[in-house]
Coordinates of C-alpha atoms and ligand atoms in Angstrom, one line a residue:
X1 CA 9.6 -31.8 7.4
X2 CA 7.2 -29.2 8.2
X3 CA 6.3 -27.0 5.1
X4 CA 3.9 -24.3 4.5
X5 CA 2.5 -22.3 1.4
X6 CA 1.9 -18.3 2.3
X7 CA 0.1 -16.0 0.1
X8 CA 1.4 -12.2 0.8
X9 CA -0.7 -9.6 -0.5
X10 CA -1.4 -6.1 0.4
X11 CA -2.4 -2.8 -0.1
X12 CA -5.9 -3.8 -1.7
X13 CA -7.7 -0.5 -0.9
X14 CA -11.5 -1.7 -1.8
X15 CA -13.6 1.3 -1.9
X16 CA -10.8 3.4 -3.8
X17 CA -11.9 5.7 -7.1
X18 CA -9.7 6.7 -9.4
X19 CA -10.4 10.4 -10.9
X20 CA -14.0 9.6 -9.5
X21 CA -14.0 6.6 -11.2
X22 CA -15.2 3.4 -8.7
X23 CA -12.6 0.3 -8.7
X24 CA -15.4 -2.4 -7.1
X25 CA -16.1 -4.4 -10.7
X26 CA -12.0 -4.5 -11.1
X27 CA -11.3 -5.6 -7.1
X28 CA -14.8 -7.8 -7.8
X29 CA -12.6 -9.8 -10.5
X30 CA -9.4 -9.6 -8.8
X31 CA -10.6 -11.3 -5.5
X32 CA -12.1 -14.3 -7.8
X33 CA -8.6 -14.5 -9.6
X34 CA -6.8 -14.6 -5.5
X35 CA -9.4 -17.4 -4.7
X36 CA -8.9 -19.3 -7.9
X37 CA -4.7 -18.9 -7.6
X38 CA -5.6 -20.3 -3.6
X39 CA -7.1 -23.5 -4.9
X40 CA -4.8 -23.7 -7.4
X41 CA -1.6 -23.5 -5.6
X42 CA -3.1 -25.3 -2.4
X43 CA -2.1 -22.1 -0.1
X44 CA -1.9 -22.8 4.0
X45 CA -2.6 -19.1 4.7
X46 CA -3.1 -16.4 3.7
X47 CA -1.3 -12.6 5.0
X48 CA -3.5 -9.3 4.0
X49 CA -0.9 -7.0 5.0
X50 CA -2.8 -3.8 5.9
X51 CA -4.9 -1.5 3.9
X52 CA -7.6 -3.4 2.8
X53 CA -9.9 -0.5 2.4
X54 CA -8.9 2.7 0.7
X55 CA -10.5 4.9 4.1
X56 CA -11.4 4.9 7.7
X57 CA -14.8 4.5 7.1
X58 CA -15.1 2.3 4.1
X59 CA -18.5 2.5 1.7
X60 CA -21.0 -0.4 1.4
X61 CA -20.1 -2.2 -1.8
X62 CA -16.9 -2.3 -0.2
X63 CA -17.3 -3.8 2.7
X64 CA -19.7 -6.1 0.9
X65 CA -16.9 -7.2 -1.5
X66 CA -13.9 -8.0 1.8
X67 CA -17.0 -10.0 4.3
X68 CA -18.4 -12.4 0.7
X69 CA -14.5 -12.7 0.1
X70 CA -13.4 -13.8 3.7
X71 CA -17.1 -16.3 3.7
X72 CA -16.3 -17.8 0.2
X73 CA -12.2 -18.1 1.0
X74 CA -13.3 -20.0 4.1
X75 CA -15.9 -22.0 2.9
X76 CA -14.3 -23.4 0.0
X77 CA -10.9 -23.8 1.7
X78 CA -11.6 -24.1 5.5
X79 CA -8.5 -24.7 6.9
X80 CA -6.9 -22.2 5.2
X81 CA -5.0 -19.2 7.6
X82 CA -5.8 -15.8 7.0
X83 CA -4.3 -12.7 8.7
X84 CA -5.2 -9.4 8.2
X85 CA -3.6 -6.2 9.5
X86 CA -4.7 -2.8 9.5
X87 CA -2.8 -0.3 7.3
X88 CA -2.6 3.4 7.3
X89 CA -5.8 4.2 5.5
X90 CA -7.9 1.7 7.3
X91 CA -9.8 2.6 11.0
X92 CA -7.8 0.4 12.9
X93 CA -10.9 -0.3 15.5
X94 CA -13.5 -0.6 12.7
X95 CA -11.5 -3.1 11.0
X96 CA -11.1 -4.7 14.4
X97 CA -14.7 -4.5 15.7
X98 CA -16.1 -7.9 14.2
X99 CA -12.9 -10.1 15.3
X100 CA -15.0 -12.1 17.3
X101 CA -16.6 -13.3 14.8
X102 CA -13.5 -13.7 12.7
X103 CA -11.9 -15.5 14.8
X104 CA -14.4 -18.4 15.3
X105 CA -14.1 -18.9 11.5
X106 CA -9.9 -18.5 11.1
X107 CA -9.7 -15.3 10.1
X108 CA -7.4 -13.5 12.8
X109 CA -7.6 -9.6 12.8
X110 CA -5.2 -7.3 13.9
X111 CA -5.9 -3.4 14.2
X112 CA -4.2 -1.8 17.3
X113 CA -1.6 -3.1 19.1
X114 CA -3.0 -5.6 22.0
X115 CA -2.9 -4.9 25.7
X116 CA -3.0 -7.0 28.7
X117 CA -5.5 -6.7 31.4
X118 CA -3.1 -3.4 32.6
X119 CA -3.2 -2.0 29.4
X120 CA 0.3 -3.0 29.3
X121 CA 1.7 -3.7 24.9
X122 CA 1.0 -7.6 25.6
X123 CA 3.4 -8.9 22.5
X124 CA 2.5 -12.3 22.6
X125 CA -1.5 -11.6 21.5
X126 CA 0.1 -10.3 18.3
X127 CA 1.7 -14.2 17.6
X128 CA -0.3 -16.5 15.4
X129 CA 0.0 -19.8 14.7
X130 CA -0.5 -20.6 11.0
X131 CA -1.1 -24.0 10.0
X132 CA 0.3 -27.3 7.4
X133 CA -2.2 -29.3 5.6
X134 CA -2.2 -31.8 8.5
X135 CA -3.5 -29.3 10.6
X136 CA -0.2 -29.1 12.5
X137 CA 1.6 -25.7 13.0
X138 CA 4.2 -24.9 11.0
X139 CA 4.8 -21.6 11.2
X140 CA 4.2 -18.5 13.6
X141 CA 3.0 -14.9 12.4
X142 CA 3.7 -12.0 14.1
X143 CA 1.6 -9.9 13.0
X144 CA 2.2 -6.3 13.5
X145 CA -0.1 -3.8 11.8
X146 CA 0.6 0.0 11.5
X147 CA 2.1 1.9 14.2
X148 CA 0.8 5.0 14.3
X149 CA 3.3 7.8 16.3
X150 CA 0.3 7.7 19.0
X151 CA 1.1 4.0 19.5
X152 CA 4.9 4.8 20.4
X153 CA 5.5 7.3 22.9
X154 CA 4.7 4.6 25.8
X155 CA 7.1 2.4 24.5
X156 CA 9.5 5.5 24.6
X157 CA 9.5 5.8 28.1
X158 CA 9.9 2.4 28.1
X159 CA 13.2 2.7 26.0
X160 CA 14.5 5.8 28.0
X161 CA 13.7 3.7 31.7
X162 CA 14.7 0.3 30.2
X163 CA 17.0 -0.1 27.3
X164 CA 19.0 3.4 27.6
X165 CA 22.1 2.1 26.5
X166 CA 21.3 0.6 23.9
X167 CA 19.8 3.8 22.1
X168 CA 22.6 5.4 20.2
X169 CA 23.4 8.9 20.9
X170 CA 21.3 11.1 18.1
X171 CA 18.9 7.7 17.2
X172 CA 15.6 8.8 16.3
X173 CA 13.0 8.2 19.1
X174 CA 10.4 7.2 16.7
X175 CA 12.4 4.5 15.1
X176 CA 14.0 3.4 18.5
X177 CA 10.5 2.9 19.7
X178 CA 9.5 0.7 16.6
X179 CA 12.5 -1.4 16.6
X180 CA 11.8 -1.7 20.5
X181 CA 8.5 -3.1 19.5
X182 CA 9.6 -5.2 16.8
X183 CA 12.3 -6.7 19.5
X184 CA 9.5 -7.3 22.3
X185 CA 6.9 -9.1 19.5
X186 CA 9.5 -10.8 17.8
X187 CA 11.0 -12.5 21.0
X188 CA 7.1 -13.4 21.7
X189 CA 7.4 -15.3 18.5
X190 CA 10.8 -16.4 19.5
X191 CA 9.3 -17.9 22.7
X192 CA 6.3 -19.7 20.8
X193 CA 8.6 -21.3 18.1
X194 CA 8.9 -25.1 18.2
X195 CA 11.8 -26.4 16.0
X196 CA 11.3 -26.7 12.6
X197 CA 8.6 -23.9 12.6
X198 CA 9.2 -20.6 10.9
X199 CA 9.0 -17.5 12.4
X200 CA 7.2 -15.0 9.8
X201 CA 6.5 -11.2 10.7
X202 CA 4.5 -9.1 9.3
X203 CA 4.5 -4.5 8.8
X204 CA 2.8 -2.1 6.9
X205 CA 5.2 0.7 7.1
X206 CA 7.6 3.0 5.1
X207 CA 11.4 1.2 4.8
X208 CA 14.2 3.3 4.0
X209 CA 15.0 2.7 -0.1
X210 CA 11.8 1.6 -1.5
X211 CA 10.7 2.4 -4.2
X212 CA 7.9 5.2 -4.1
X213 CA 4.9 5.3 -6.7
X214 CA 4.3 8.9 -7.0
X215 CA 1.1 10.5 -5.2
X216 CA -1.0 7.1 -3.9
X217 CA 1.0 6.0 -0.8
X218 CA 1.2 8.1 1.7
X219 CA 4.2 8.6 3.3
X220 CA 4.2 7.7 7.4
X221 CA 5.4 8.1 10.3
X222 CA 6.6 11.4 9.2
X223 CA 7.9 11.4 6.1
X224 CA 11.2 10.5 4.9
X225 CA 13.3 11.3 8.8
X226 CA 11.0 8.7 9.7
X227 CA 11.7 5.3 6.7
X228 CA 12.5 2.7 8.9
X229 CA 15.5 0.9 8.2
X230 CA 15.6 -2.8 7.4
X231 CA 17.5 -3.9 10.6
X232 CA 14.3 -3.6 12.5
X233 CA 13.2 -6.9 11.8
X234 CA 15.4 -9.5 13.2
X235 CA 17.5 -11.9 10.8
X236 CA 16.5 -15.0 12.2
X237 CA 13.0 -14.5 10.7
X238 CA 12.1 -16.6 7.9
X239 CA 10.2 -13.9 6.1
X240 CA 8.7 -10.6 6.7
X241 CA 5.3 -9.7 4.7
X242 CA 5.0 -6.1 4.1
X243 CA 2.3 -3.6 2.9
X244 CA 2.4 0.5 2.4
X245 CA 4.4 0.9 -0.9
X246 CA 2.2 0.0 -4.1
X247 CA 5.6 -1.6 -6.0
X248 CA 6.4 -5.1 -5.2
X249 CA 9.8 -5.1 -4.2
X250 CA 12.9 -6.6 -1.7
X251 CA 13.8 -4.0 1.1
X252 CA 17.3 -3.7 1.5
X253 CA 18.6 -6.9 -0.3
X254 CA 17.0 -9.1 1.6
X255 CA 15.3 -11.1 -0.7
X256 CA 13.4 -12.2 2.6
X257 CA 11.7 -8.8 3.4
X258 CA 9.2 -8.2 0.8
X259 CA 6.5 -5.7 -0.1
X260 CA 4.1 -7.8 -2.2
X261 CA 2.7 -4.8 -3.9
X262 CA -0.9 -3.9 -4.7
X263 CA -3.0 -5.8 -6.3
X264 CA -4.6 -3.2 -8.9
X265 CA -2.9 0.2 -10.2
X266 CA -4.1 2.8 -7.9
X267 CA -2.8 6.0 -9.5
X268 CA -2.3 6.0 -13.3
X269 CA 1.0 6.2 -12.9
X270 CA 0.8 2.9 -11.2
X271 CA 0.6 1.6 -14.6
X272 CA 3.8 1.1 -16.4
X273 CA 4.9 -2.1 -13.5
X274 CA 3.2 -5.7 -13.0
X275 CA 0.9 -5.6 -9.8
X276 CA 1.4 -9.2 -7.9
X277 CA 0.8 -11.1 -5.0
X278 CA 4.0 -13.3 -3.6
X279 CA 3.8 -17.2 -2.8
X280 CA 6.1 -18.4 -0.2
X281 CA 7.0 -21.7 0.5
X282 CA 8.8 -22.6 4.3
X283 CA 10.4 -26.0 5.2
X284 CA 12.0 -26.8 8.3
X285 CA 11.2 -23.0 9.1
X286 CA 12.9 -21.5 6.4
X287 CA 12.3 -20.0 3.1
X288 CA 12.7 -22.5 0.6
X289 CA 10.5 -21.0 -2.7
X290 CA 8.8 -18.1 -3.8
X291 CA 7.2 -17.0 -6.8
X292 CA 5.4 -14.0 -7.9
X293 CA 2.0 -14.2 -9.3
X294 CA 0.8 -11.2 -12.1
X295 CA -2.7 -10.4 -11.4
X296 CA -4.3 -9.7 -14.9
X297 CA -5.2 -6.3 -15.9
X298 CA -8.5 -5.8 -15.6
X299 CA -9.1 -3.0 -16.8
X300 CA -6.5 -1.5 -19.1
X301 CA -4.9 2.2 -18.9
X302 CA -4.1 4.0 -21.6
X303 CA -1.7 7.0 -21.8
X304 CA -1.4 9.5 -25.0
X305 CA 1.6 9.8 -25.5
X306 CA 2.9 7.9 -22.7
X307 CA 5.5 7.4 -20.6
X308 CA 5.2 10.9 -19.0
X309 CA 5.1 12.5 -22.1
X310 CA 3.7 15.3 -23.1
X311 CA 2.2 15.8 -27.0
X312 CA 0.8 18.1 -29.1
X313 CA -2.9 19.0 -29.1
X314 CA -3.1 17.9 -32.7
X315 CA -0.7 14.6 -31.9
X316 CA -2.9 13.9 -29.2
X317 CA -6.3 14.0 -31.2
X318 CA -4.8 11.5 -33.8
X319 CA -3.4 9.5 -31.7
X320 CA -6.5 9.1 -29.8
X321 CA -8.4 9.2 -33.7
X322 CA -6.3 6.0 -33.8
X323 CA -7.1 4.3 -30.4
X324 CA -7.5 0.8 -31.2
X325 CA -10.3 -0.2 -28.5
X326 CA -12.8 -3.2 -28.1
X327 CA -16.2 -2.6 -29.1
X328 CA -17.4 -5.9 -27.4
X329 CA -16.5 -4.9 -23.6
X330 CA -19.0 -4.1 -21.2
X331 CA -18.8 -0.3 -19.9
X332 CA -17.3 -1.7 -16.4
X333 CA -14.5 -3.0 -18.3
X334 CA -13.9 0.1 -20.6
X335 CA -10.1 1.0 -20.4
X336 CA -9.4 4.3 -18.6
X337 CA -7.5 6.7 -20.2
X338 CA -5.2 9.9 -19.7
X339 CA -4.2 12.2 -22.6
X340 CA -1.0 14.3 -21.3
X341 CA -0.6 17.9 -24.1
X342 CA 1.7 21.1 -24.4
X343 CA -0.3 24.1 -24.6
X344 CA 2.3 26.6 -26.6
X345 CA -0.6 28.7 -26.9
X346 CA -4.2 29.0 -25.6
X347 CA -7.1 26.9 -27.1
X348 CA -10.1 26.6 -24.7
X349 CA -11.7 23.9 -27.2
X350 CA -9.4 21.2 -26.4
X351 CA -11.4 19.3 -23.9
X352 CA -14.6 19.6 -26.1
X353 CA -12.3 18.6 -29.1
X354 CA -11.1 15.4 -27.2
X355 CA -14.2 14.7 -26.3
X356 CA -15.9 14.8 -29.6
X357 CA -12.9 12.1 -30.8
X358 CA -13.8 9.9 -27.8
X359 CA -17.6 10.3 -27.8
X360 CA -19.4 7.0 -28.7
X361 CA -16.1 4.8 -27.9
X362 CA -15.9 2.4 -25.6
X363 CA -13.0 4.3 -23.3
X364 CA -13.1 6.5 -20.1
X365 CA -11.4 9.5 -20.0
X366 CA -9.7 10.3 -16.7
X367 CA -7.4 12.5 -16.9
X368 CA -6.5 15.4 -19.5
X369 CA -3.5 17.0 -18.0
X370 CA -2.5 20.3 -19.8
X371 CA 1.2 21.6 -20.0
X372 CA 1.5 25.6 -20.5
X373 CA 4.7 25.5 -21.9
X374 CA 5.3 29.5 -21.1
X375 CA 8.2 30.5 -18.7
X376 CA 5.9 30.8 -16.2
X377 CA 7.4 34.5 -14.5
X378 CA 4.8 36.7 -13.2
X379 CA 5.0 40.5 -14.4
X380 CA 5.6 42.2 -11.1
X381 CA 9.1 40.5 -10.6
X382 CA 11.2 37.7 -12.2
X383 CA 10.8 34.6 -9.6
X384 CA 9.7 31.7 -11.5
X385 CA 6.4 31.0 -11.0
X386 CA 5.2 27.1 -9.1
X387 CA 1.8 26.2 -8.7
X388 CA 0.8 25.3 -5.4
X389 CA -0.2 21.9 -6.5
X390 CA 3.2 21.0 -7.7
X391 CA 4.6 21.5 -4.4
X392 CA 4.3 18.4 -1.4
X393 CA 3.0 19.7 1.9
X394 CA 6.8 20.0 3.5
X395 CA 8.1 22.2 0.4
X396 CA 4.8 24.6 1.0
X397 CA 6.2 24.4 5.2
X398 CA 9.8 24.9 4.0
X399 CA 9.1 27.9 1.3
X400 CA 6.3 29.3 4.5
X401 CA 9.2 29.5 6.4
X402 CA 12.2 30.7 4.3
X403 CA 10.0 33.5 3.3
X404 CA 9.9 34.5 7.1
X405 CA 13.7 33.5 8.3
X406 CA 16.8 32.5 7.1
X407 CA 18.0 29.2 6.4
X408 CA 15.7 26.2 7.0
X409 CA 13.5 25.0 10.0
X410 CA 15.2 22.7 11.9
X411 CA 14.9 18.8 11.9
X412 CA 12.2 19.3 15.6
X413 CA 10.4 21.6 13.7
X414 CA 9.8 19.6 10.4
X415 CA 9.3 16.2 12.5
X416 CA 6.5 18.0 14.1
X417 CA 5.3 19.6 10.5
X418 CA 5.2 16.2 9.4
X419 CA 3.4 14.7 12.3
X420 CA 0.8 17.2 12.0
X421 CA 0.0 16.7 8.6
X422 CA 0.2 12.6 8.7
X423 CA -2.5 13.2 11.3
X424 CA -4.4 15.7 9.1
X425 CA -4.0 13.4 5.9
X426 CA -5.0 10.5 8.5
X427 CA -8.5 11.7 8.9
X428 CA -9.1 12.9 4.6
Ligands
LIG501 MN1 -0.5 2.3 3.3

């Protein structure tokens, strides 16, 4: 029986700050921990499903810390699979541009979708064979990075000249064209499959149900009319590895369909839930095992109160008077910290009086978020107040809008909103 160990993980985002803080020394620690965990559990392969750096055009240390990763992962394992997909905050072409090179030594990129010599979507240059112990194949990845909305519209006219009937009447055209691409690669896997191999595949996209983490992913193909739903990837595939929402999770009760999560809390509301990478085990090209792995905490977060509280100024202070924090850790292992208070009535001092309780301490303050607790209506008329940075882009659109017409924009309008700003956000 042909088996196979995968390691899914995702979302790393090397290069990311947190309230200006760098995350290298934490993603330094965590990428000795994933090679450890690789000997350790004697992993085939290993899936990097899409945004492995935080942005497009990723900073030094950062790049430093993914190239000594992918040289020490191959050198101390060398026959060891790894795939690696571009996401929605990497540069799909930069991530792309040394795949050469990665190649020769196992490491098998994918940024855009491929093309054939006509520029044609060439689906079978997106199938990778992944290998057993013995060296023999045992399983095949399709591996599908981010679609951006530029990658679809081909493929649309493809649905609309080929495979008109089968798009339901009022289907989305974005979804119809990923699902059409999903079909195409996944019958390219299809084709490649021997018996007994398993037929993996691979996204980094938004599915319809998951489980958001406030403000760190960013939401694609055009928000919410655009979650994919889970049908898109075929049933007959043993499992698909998926990257884009930070909170490990099943999509849509298939226990086969994963998002592994990230690695490291990127928002610090991240905090309260484990951060993981998934082991899979195949045999006879099926999913026979898996089994979540915690990666430690690094660096610890603390909130005052917590749990999306909100205290007192003079709660906070002794709360914080009564931090209990370790004198013996060096500063790049200093717990961060975020101190949430009610203002019932003004007192500019507070951030010089939380300061003066911190100074000296082995801590770093990230965050002090400050609650006026006021009814917020403006003298000239009686509408509630909202500040502007409470409100997502669409609301902004949709309140720009009803102040100018009645009702709501229509569905078009906001798809078009929402591809604008995916594009704008794209390029931050
Ligand atoms: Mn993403």
């Amino acid at each position: 029986m042909r088996s196979l160990r995968l390691l899914h993980t995702a979302d790393w985002h090397l290069g990311q700050t947190l309230h200006g803080v760098a995350r290298d020394p934490e993603h330094a620690r965590f990428l000795d921990w994933l090679l450890d965990r690789i000997g350790e559990h004697e992993v085939d392969a290993l899936v990097i499903a899409g945004d492995v750096f935080d942005g497009q055009n990723p900073p030094i240390p950062a790049l430093a810390l993914f190239y000594r990763f992918l040289a020490r992962a191959k050198r101390r394992f060398p026959r060891l699979d790894i795939v690696v997909l571009a996401g929605n905050h990497d540069s799909a072409s930069r991530l792309e541009a040394p795949s050469p090179l990665m190649t020769e030594m196992g490491v098998r990129v994918t940024g855009t979708l491929p093309g054939g010599p006509d520029g044609a979507f060439d689906p079978a240059a997106l199938v990778i064979p992944l290998h057993d112990r013995d060296g023999t194949v045992a399983a095949r990845c399709v591996a599908m990075p981010y679609l951006r909305p530029a990658d679809l519209p081909a493929i649309e006219n493809e649905v609309k000249e080929g495979a008109k009937e089968e798009v339901e009447e009022g289907a989305d055209p974005l979804i119809e064209g990923v699902r059409h691409l999903y079909d195409r690669a996944c019958a390219a896997g299809q084709a490649a499959l021997r018996p007994g191999e398993a037929l993996l595949l691979t996204g980094h996209c938004y599915m319809r149900g998951g489980a958001l983490s406030d403000l760190s992913e960013r939401k694609i193909l055009g928000g919410n009319l655009h979650a994919l739903p889970v049908d898109i990837f075929p049933e007959d595939a043993a499992y698909v590895a998926l990257g884009h929402l930070h909170r490990a999770q099943a999509v849509g009760g298939r226990e086969a369909v994963r998002y592994s999560g990230s690695p490291l809390p990127l928002a610090i509301d991240e905090e309260p839930y484990p951060h993981q990478v998934m082991l899979a085990d195949f045999a006879g090209g099926r999913l026979v095992a898996r089994e979540a792995l915690r990666v430690p905490r690094f660096v610890a977060i603390h909130r005052v109160p917590g749990n999306g509280r909100f205290a007192t100024p003079d709660e906070a202070l002794d709360a914080l008077r009564r931090l209990e924090l370790d004198p013996g850790l060096p500063r790049e292992a200093w717990p961060f910290l975020e101190v949430s208070v009610d203002l019932p009535e003004p007192r500019p001092a507070l951030r010089d009086e939380v300061e003066a309780v911190l100074a000296g301490r082995p801590v770093r303050l990230l965050r002090l978020a400050v609650r006026l607790t006021g009814s917020g209506e403006s003298l000239a008329d009686s509408a509630p107040a909202v500040e502007l940075a409470a409100l997502a882009p669409e609301d902004v659109f949709r309140r720009l809008y009803r102040r100018s017409h009645a009702g709501d924009p229509d569905p078009a309008l906001l798809a078009a909103f929402d591809e604008l700003l995916t594009s704008v956000q794209e390029t931050l």
